[in-house]
PDB file of C-alpha atoms and ligand atoms in Angstrom:
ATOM      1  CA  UNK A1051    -164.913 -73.096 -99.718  1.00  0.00           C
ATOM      2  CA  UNK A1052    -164.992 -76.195-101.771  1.00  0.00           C
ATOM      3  CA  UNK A1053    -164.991 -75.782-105.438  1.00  0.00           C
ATOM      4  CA  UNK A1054    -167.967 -78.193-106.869  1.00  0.00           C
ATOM      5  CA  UNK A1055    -166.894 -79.905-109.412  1.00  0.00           C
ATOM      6  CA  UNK A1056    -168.497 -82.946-111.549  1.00  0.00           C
ATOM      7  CA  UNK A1057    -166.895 -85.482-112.704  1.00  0.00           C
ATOM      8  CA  UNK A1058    -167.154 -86.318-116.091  1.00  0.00           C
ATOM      9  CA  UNK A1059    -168.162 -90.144-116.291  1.00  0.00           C
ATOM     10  CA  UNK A1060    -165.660 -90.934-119.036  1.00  0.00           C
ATOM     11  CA  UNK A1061    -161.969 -88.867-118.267  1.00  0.00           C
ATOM     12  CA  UNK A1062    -160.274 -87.895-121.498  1.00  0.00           C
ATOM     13  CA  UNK A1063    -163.799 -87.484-123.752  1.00  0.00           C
ATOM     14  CA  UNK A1064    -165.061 -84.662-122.383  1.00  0.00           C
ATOM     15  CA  UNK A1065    -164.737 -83.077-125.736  1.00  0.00           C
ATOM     16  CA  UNK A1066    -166.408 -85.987-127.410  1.00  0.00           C
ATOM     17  CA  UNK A1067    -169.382 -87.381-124.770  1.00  0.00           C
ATOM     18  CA  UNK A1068    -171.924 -84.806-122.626  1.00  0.00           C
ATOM     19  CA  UNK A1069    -171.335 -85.406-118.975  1.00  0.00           C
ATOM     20  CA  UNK A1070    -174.418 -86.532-118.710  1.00  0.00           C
ATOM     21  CA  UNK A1071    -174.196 -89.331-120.791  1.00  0.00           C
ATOM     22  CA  UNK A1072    -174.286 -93.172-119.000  1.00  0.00           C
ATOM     23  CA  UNK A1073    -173.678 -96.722-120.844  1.00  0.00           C
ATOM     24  CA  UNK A1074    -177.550 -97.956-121.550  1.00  0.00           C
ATOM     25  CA  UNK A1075    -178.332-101.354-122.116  1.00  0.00           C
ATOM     26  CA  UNK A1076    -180.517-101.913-124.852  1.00  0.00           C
ATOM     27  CA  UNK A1077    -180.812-105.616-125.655  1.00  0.00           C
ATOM     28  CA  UNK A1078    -180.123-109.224-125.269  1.00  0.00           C
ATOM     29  CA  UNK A1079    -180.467-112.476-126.122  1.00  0.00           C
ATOM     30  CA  UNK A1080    -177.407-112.291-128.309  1.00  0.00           C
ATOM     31  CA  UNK A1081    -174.611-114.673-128.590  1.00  0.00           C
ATOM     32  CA  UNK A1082    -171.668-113.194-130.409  1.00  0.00           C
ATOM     33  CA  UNK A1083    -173.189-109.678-131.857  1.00  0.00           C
ATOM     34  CA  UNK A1084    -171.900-107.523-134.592  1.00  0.00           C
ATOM     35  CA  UNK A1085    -172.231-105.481-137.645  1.00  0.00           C
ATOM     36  CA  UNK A1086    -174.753-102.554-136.107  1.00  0.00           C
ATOM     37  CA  UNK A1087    -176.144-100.386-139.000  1.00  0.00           C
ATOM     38  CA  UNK A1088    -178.905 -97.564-138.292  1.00  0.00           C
ATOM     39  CA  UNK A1089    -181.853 -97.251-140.399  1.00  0.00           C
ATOM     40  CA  UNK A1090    -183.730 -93.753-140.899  1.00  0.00           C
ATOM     41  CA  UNK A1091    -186.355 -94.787-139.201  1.00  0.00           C
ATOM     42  CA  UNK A1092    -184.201 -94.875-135.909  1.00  0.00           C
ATOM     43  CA  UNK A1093    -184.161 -98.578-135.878  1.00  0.00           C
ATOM     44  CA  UNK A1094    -180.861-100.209-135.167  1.00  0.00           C
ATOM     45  CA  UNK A1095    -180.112-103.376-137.086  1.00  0.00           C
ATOM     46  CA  UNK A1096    -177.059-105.690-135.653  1.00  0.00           C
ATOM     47  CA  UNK A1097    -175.682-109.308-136.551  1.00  0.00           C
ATOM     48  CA  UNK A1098    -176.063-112.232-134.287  1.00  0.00           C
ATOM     49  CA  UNK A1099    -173.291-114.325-136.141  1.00  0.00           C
ATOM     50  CA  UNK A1100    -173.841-118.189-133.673  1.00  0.00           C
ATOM     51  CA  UNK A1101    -177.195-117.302-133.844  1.00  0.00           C
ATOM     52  CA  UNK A1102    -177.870-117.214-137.509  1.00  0.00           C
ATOM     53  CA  UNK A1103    -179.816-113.841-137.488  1.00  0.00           C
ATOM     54  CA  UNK A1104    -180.004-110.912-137.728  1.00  0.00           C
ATOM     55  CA  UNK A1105    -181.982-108.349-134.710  1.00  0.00           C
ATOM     56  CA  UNK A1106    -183.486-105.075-134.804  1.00  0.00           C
ATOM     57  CA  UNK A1107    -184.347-103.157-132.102  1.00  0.00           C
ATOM     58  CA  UNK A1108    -186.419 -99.668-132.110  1.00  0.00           C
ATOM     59  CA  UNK A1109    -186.754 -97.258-129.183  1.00  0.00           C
ATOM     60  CA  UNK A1110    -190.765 -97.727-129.269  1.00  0.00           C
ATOM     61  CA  UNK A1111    -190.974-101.012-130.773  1.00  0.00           C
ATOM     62  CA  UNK A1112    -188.035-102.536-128.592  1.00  0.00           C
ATOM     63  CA  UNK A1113    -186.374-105.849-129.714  1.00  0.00           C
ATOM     64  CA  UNK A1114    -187.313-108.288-132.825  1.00  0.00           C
ATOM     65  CA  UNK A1115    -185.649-110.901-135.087  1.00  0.00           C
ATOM     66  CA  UNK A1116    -185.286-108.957-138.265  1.00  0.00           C
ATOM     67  CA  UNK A1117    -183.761-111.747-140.299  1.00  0.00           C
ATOM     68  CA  UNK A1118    -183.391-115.344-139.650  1.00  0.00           C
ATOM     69  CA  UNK A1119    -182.106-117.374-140.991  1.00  0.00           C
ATOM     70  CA  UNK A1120    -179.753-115.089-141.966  1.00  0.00           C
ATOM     71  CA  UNK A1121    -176.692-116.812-143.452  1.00  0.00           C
ATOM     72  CA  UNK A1122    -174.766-115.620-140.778  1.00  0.00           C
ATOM     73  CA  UNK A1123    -174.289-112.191-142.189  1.00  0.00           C
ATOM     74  CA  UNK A1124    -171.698-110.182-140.209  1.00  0.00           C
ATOM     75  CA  UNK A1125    -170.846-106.639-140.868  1.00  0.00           C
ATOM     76  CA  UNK A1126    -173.143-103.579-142.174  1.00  0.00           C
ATOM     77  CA  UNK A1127    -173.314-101.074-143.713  1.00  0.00           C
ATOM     78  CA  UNK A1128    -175.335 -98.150-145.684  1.00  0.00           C
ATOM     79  CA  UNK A1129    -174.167 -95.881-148.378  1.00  0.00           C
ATOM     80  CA  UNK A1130    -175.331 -92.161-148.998  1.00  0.00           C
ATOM     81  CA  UNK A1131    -178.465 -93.182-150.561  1.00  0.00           C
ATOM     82  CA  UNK A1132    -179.457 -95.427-147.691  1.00  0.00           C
ATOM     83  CA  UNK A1133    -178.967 -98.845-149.152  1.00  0.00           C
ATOM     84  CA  UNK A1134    -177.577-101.213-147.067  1.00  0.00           C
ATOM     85  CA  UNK A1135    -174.845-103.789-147.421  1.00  0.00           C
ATOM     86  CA  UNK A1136    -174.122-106.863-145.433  1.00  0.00           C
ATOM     87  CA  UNK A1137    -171.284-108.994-145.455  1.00  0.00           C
ATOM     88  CA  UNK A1138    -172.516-112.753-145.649  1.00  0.00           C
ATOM     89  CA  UNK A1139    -170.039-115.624-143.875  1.00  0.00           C
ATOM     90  CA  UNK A1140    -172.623-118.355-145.354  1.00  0.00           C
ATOM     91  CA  UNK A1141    -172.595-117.408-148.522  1.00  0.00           C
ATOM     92  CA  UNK A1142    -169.339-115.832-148.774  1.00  0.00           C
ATOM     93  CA  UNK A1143    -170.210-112.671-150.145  1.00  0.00           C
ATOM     94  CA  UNK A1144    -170.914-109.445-150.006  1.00  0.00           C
ATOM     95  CA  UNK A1145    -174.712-108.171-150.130  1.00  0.00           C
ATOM     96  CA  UNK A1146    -176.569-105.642-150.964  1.00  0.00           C
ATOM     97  CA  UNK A1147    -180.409-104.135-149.878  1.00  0.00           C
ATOM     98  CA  UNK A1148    -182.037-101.247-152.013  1.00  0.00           C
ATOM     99  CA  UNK A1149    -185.646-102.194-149.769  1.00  0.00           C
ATOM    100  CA  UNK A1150    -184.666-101.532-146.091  1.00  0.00           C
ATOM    101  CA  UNK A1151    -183.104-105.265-145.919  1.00  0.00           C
ATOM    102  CA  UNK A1152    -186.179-106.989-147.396  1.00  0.00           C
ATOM    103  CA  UNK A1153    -183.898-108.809-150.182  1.00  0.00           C
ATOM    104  CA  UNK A1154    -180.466-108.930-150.487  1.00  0.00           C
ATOM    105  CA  UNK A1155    -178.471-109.119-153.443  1.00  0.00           C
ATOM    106  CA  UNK A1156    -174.760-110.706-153.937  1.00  0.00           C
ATOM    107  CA  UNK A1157    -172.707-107.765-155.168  1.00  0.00           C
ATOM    108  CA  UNK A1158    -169.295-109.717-154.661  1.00  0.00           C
ATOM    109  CA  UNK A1159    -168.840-113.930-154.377  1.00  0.00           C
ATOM    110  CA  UNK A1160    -165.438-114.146-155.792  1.00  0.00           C
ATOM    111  CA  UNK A1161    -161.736-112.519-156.743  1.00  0.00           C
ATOM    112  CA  UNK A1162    -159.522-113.617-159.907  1.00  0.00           C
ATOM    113  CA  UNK A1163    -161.657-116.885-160.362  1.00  0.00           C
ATOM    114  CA  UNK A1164    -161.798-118.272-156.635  1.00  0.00           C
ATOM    115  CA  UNK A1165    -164.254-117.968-154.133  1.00  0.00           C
ATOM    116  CA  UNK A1166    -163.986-115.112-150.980  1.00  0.00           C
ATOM    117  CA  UNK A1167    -163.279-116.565-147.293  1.00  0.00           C
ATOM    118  CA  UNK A1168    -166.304-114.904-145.745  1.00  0.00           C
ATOM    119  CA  UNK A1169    -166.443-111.326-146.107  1.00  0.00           C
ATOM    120  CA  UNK A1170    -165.927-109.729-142.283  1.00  0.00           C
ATOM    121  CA  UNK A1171    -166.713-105.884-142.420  1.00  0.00           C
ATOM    122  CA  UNK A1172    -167.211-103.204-144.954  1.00  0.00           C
ATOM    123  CA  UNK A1173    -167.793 -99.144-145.334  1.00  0.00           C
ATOM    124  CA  UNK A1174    -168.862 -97.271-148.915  1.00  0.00           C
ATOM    125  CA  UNK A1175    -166.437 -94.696-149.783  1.00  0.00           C
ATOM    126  CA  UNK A1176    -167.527 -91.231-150.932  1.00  0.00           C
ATOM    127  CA  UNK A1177    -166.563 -92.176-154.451  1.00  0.00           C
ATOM    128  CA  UNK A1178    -169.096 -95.094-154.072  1.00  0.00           C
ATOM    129  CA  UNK A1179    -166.337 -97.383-154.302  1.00  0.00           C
ATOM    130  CA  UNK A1180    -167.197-100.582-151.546  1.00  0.00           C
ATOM    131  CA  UNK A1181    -164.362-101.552-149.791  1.00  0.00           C
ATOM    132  CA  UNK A1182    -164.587-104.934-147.161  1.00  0.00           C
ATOM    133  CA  UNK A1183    -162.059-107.247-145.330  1.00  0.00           C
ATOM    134  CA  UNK A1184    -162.026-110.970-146.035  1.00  0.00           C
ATOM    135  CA  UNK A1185    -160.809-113.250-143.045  1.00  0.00           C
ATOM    136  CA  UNK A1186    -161.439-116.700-142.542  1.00  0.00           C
ATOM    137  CA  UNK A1187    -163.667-116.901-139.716  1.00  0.00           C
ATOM    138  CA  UNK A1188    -166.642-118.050-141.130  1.00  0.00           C
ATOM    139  CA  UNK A1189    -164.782-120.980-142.531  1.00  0.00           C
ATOM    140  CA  UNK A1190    -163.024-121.951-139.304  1.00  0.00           C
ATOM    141  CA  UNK A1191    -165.178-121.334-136.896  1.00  0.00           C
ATOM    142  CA  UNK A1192    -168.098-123.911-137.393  1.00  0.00           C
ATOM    143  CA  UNK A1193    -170.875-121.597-135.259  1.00  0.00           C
ATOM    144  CA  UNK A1194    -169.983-118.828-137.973  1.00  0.00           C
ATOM    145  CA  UNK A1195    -170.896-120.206-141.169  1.00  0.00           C
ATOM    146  CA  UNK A1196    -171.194-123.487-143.343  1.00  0.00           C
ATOM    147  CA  UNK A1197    -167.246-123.888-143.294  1.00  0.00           C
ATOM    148  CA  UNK A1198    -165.556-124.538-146.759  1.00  0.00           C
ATOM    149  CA  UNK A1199    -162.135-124.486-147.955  1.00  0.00           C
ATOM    150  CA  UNK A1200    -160.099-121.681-148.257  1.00  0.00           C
ATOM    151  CA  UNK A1201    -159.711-120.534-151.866  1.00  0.00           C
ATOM    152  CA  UNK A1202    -157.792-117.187-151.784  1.00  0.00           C
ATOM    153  CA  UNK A1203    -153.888-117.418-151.627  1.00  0.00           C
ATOM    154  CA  UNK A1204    -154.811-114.708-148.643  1.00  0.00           C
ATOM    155  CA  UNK A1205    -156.683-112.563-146.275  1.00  0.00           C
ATOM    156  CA  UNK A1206    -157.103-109.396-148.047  1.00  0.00           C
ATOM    157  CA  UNK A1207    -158.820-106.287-147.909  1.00  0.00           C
ATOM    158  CA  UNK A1208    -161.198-105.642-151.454  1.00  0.00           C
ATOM    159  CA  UNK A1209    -162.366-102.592-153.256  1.00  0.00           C
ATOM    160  CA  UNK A1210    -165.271-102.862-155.200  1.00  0.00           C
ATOM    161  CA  UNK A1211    -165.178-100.638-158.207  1.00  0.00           C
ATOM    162  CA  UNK A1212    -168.850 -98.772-158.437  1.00  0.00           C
ATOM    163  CA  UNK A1213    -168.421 -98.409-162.195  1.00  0.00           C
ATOM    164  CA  UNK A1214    -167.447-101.877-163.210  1.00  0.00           C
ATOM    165  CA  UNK A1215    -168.423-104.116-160.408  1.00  0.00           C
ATOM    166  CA  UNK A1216    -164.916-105.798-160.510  1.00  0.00           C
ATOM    167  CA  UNK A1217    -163.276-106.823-157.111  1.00  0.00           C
ATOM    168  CA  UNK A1218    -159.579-106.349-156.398  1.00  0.00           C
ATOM    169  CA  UNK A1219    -157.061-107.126-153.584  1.00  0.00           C
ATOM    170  CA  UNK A1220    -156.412-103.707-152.283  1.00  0.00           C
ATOM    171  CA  UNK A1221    -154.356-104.556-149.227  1.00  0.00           C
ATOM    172  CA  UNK A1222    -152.782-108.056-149.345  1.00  0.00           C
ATOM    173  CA  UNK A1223    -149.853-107.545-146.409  1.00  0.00           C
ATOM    174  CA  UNK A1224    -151.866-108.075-142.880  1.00  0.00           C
ATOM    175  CA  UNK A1225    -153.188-111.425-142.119  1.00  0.00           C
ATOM    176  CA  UNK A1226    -156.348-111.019-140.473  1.00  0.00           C
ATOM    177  CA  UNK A1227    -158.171-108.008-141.811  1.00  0.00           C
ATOM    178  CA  UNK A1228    -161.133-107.317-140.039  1.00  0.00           C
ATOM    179  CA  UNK A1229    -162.836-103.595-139.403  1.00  0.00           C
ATOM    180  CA  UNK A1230    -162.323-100.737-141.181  1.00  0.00           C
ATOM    181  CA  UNK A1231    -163.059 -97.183-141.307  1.00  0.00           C
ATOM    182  CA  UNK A1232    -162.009 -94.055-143.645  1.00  0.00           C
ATOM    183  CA  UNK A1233    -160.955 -90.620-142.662  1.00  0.00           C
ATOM    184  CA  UNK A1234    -163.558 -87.674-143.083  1.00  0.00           C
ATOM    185  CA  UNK A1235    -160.747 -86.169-146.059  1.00  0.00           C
ATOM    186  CA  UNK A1236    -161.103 -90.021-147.461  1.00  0.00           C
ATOM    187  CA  UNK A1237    -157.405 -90.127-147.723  1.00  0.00           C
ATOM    188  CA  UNK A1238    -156.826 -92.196-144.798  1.00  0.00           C
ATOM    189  CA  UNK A1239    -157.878 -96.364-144.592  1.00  0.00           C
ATOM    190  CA  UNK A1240    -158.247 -97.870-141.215  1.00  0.00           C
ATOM    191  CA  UNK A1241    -158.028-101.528-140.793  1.00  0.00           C
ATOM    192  CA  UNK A1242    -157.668-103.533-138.162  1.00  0.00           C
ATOM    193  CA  UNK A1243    -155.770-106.998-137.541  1.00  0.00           C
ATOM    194  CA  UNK A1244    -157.118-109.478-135.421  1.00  0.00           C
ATOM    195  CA  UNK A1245    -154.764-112.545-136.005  1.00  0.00           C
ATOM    196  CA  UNK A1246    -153.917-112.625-131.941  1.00  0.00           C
ATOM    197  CA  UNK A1247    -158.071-114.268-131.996  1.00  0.00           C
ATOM    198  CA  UNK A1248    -156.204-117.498-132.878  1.00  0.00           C
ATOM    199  CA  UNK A1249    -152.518-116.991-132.013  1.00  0.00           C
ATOM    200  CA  UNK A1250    -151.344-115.787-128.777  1.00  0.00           C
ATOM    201  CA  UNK A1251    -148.599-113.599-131.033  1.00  0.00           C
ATOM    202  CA  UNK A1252    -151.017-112.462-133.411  1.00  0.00           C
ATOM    203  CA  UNK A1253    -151.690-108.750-134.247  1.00  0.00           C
ATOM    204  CA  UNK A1254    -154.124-106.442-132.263  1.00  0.00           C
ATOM    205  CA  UNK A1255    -153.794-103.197-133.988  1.00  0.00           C
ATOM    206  CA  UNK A1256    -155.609-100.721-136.077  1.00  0.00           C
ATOM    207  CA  UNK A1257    -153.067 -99.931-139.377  1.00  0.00           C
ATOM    208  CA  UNK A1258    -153.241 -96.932-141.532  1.00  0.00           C
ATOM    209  CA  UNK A1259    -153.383 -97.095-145.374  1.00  0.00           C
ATOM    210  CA  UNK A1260    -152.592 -93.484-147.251  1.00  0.00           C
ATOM    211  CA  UNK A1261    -155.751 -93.362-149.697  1.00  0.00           C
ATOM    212  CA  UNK A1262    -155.277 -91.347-153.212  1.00  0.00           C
ATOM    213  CA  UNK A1263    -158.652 -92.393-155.164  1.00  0.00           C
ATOM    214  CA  UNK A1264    -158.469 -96.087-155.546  1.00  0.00           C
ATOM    215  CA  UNK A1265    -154.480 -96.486-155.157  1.00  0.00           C
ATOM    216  CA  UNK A1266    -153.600 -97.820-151.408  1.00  0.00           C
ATOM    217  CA  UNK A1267    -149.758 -97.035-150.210  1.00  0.00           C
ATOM    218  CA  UNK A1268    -148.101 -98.398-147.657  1.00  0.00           C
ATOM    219  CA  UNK A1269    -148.959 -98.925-144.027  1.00  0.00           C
ATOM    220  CA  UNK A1270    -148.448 -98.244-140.768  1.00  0.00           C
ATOM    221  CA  UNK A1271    -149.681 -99.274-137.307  1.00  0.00           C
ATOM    222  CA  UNK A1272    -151.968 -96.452-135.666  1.00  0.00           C
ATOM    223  CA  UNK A1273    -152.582 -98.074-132.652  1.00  0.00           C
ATOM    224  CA  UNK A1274    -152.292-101.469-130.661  1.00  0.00           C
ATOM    225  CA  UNK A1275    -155.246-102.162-128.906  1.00  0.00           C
ATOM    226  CA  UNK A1276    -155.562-103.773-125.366  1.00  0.00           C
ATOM    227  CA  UNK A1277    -156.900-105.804-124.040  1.00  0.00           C
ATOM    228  CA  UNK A1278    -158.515-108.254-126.521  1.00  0.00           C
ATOM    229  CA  UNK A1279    -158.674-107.003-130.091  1.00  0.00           C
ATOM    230  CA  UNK A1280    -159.687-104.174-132.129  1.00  0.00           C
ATOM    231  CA  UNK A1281    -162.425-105.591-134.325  1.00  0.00           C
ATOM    232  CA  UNK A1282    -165.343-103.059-135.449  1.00  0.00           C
ATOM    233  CA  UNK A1283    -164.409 -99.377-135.552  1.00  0.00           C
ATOM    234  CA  UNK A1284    -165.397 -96.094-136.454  1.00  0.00           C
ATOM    235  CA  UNK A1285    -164.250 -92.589-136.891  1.00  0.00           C
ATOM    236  CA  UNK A1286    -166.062 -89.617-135.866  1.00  0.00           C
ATOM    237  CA  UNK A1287    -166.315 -85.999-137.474  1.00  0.00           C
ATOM    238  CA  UNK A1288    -162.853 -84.765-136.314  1.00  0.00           C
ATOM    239  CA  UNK A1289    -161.160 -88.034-137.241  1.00  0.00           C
ATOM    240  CA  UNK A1290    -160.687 -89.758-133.978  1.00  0.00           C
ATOM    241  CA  UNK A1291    -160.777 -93.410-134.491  1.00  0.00           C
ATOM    242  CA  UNK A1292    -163.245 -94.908-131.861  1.00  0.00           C
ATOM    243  CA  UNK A1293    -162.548 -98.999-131.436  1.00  0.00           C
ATOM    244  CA  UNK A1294    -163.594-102.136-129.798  1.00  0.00           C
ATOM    245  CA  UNK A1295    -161.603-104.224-127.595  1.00  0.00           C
ATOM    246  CA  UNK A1296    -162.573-106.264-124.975  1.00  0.00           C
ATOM    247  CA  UNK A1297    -162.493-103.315-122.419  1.00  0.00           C
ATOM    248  CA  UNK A1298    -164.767-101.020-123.772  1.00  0.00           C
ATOM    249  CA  UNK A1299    -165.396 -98.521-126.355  1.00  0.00           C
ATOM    250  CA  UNK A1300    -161.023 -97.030-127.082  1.00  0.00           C
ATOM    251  CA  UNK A1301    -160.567 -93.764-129.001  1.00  0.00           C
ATOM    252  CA  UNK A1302    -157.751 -92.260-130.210  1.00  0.00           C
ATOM    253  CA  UNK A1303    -156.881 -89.340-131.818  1.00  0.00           C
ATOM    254  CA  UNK A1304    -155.934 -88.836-135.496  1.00  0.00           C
ATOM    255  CA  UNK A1305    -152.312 -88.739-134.191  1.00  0.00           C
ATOM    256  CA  UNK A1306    -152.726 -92.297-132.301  1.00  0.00           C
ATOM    257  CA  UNK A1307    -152.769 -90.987-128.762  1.00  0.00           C
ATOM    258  CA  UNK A1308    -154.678 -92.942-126.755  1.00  0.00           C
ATOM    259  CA  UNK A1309    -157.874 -90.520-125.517  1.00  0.00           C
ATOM    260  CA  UNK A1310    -160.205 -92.443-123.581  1.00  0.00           C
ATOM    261  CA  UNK A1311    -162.356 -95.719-123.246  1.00  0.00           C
ATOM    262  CA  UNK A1312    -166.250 -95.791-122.233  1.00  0.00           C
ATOM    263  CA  UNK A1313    -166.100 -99.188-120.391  1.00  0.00           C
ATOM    264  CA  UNK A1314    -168.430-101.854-121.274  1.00  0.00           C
ATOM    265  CA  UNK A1315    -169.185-104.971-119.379  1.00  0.00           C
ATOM    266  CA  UNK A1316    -168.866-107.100-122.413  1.00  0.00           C
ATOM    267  CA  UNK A1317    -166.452-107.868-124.838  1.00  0.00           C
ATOM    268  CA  UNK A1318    -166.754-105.835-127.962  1.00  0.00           C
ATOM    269  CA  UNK A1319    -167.535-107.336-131.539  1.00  0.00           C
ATOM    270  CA  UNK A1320    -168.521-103.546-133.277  1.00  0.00           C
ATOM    271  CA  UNK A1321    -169.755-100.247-133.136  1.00  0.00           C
ATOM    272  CA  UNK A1322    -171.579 -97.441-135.449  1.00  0.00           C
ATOM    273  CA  UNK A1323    -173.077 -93.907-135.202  1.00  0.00           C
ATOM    274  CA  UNK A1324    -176.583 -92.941-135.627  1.00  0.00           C
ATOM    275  CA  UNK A1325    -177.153 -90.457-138.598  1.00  0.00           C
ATOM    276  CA  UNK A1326    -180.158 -89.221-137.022  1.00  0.00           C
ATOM    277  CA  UNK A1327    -179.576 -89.023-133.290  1.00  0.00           C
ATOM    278  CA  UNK A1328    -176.580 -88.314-131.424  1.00  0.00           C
ATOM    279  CA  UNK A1329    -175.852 -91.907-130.153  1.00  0.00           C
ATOM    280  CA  UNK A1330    -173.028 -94.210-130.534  1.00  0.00           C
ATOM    281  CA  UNK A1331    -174.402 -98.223-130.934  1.00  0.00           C
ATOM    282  CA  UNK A1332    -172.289-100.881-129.699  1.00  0.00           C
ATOM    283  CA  UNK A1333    -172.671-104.971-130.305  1.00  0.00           C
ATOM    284  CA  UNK A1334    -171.149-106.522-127.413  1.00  0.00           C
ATOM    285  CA  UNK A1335    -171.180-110.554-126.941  1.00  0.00           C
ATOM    286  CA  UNK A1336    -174.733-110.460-125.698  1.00  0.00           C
ATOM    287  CA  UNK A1337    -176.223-107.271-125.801  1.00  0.00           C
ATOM    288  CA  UNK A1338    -176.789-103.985-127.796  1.00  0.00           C
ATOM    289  CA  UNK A1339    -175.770-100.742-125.600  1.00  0.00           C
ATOM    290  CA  UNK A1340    -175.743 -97.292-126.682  1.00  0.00           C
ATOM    291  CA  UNK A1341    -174.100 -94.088-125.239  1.00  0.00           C
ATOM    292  CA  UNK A1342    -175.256 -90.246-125.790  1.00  0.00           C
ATOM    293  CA  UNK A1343    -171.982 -88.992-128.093  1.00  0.00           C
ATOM    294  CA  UNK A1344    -171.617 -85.045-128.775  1.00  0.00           C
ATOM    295  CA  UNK A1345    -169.821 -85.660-132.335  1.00  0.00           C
ATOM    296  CA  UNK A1346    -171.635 -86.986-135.318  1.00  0.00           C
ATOM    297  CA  UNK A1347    -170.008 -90.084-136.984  1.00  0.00           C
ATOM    298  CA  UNK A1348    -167.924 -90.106-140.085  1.00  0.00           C
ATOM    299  CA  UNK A1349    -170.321 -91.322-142.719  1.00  0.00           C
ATOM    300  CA  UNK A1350    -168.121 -93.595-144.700  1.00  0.00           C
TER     301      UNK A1350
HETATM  302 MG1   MG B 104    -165.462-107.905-137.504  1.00  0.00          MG
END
């Protein structure tokens, strides 16, 4: 007899993705997509960065422009009371939107006196605090913002105290900090560093920051990423850090072992759980895809 067995579509995540599950394609029309955020009403907003907009798309009411133009806003966000946060290359700041994204207000524009680069990517930590990363890219690349010079001695990553509103350099030793993501205990900070985008030596790794309240220690790399770079991530219930590259979807496991990938056709620019449905959402070059997870995503 032959024993019938069924292959599991993505070997290494059986623990983490039904069998069932299968890459969808959700959307296009894109040009270099990131910063997906889910809204309650099961809505998934995502950034268009060369396009200047910002897209929604809803599983009855399909694909829209949500915002445009949209001063090429870049990552998302929400906190635990559903506001949402964007990080704004144009006007080099960070944003945020009490009204479902109807108005936007500038939270953060500057640090000791100068001006930010262009805020990249940002997550609200349980405490409230906001913490973001703040490369260059919307001031070098000319399709990503309104350029500018650089003001900050630095690309660092920020904490926003809830309390106070004041902004400081939390993480000043990587030199292109771009996605992050926090432990479910909170006491670990995932960044990554994308510096290989415009140097062939450059970093392509996800770093680990011990976390004790608002005091940062010292780092270590979790993970290099391959191939392409490890821009957007998340972390799921249990901890495993799930990233983009320009393979697919990469996850890893608290320790750093490599678990998995879910391939995707395009490259990667970010990636976010539902908090209402069991999906993973992924911005990819083009396109929007989703696939069918069987964890629920960290919240912060
Ligand atoms: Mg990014």
């Amino acid at each position: 007899m032959t024993p019938v067995t069924t292959e599991h579509p993505f070997p290494g995540l059986e623990a983490l993705i039904p069998a069932h599950a299968r890459l969808e394609h959700l959307a296009a029309g894109g040009t270099w997509t990131e910063g997906p955020v889910c809204q309650d009403d099961g809505s998934v907003l995502w950034s268009d960065i060369p396009g200047n907009r910002v897209l929604s798309w809803h599983p009855e009411r399909g694909q829209a422009v949500f915002l445009h133009p949209a001063h090429f806003h870049n990552g998302h966000t929400r906190d635990a009371s559903g506001a949402l946060y964007a990080c704004s290359h144009g006007e080099r700041a960070v944003l945020k939107s009490t009204d479902q994204g109807q108005s936007w207000q500038a939270i953060a524009t500057h640090h000791e006196g100068r001006r930010l680069n262009s805020p990249n990517d940002i997550i609200v930590a349980p405490d409230g605090a906001v913490w973001f990363t703040d490369p260059p890219y919307g001031l070098i690349q000319p399709h990503e913002g309104y350029g500018g010079e650089q003001e900050q001695p630095g690309c660092f990553v920020y904490r926003l105290d809830p309390s106070t509103g004041e902004v400081t350099a939390k993480i000043t030793d990587m030199i292109r900090p771009n996605g992050l993501a926090l432990s479910p205990d909170a006491r670990t900070l995932y960044v990554t560093d994308t510096s290989r985008s415009h140097d062939p030596e450059g970093h392509h790794h996800i770093r680990a920051y011990p976390l004790a309240g608002d005091t940062v220690g010292a780092g270590r790399s979790f993970a290099v990423v391959d191939p392409g770079l490890p821009d957007g991530i998340r972390v799921d219930e249990y901890g495993n850090v799930w990233s983009s590259s320009g393979g697919g979807v990469q996850v890893y496991a608290p320790d750093g072992r490599r678990l998995g990938v879910v391939p995707v056709p395009e490259v990667i620019g970010n990636l976010t759980f539902s908090h209402t449905e069991a999906y993973l959402y992924i911005a990819a070059t083009t396109s929007l895809y989703r696939v069918a997870v069987s964890v629920k995503g960290n919240a912060f």
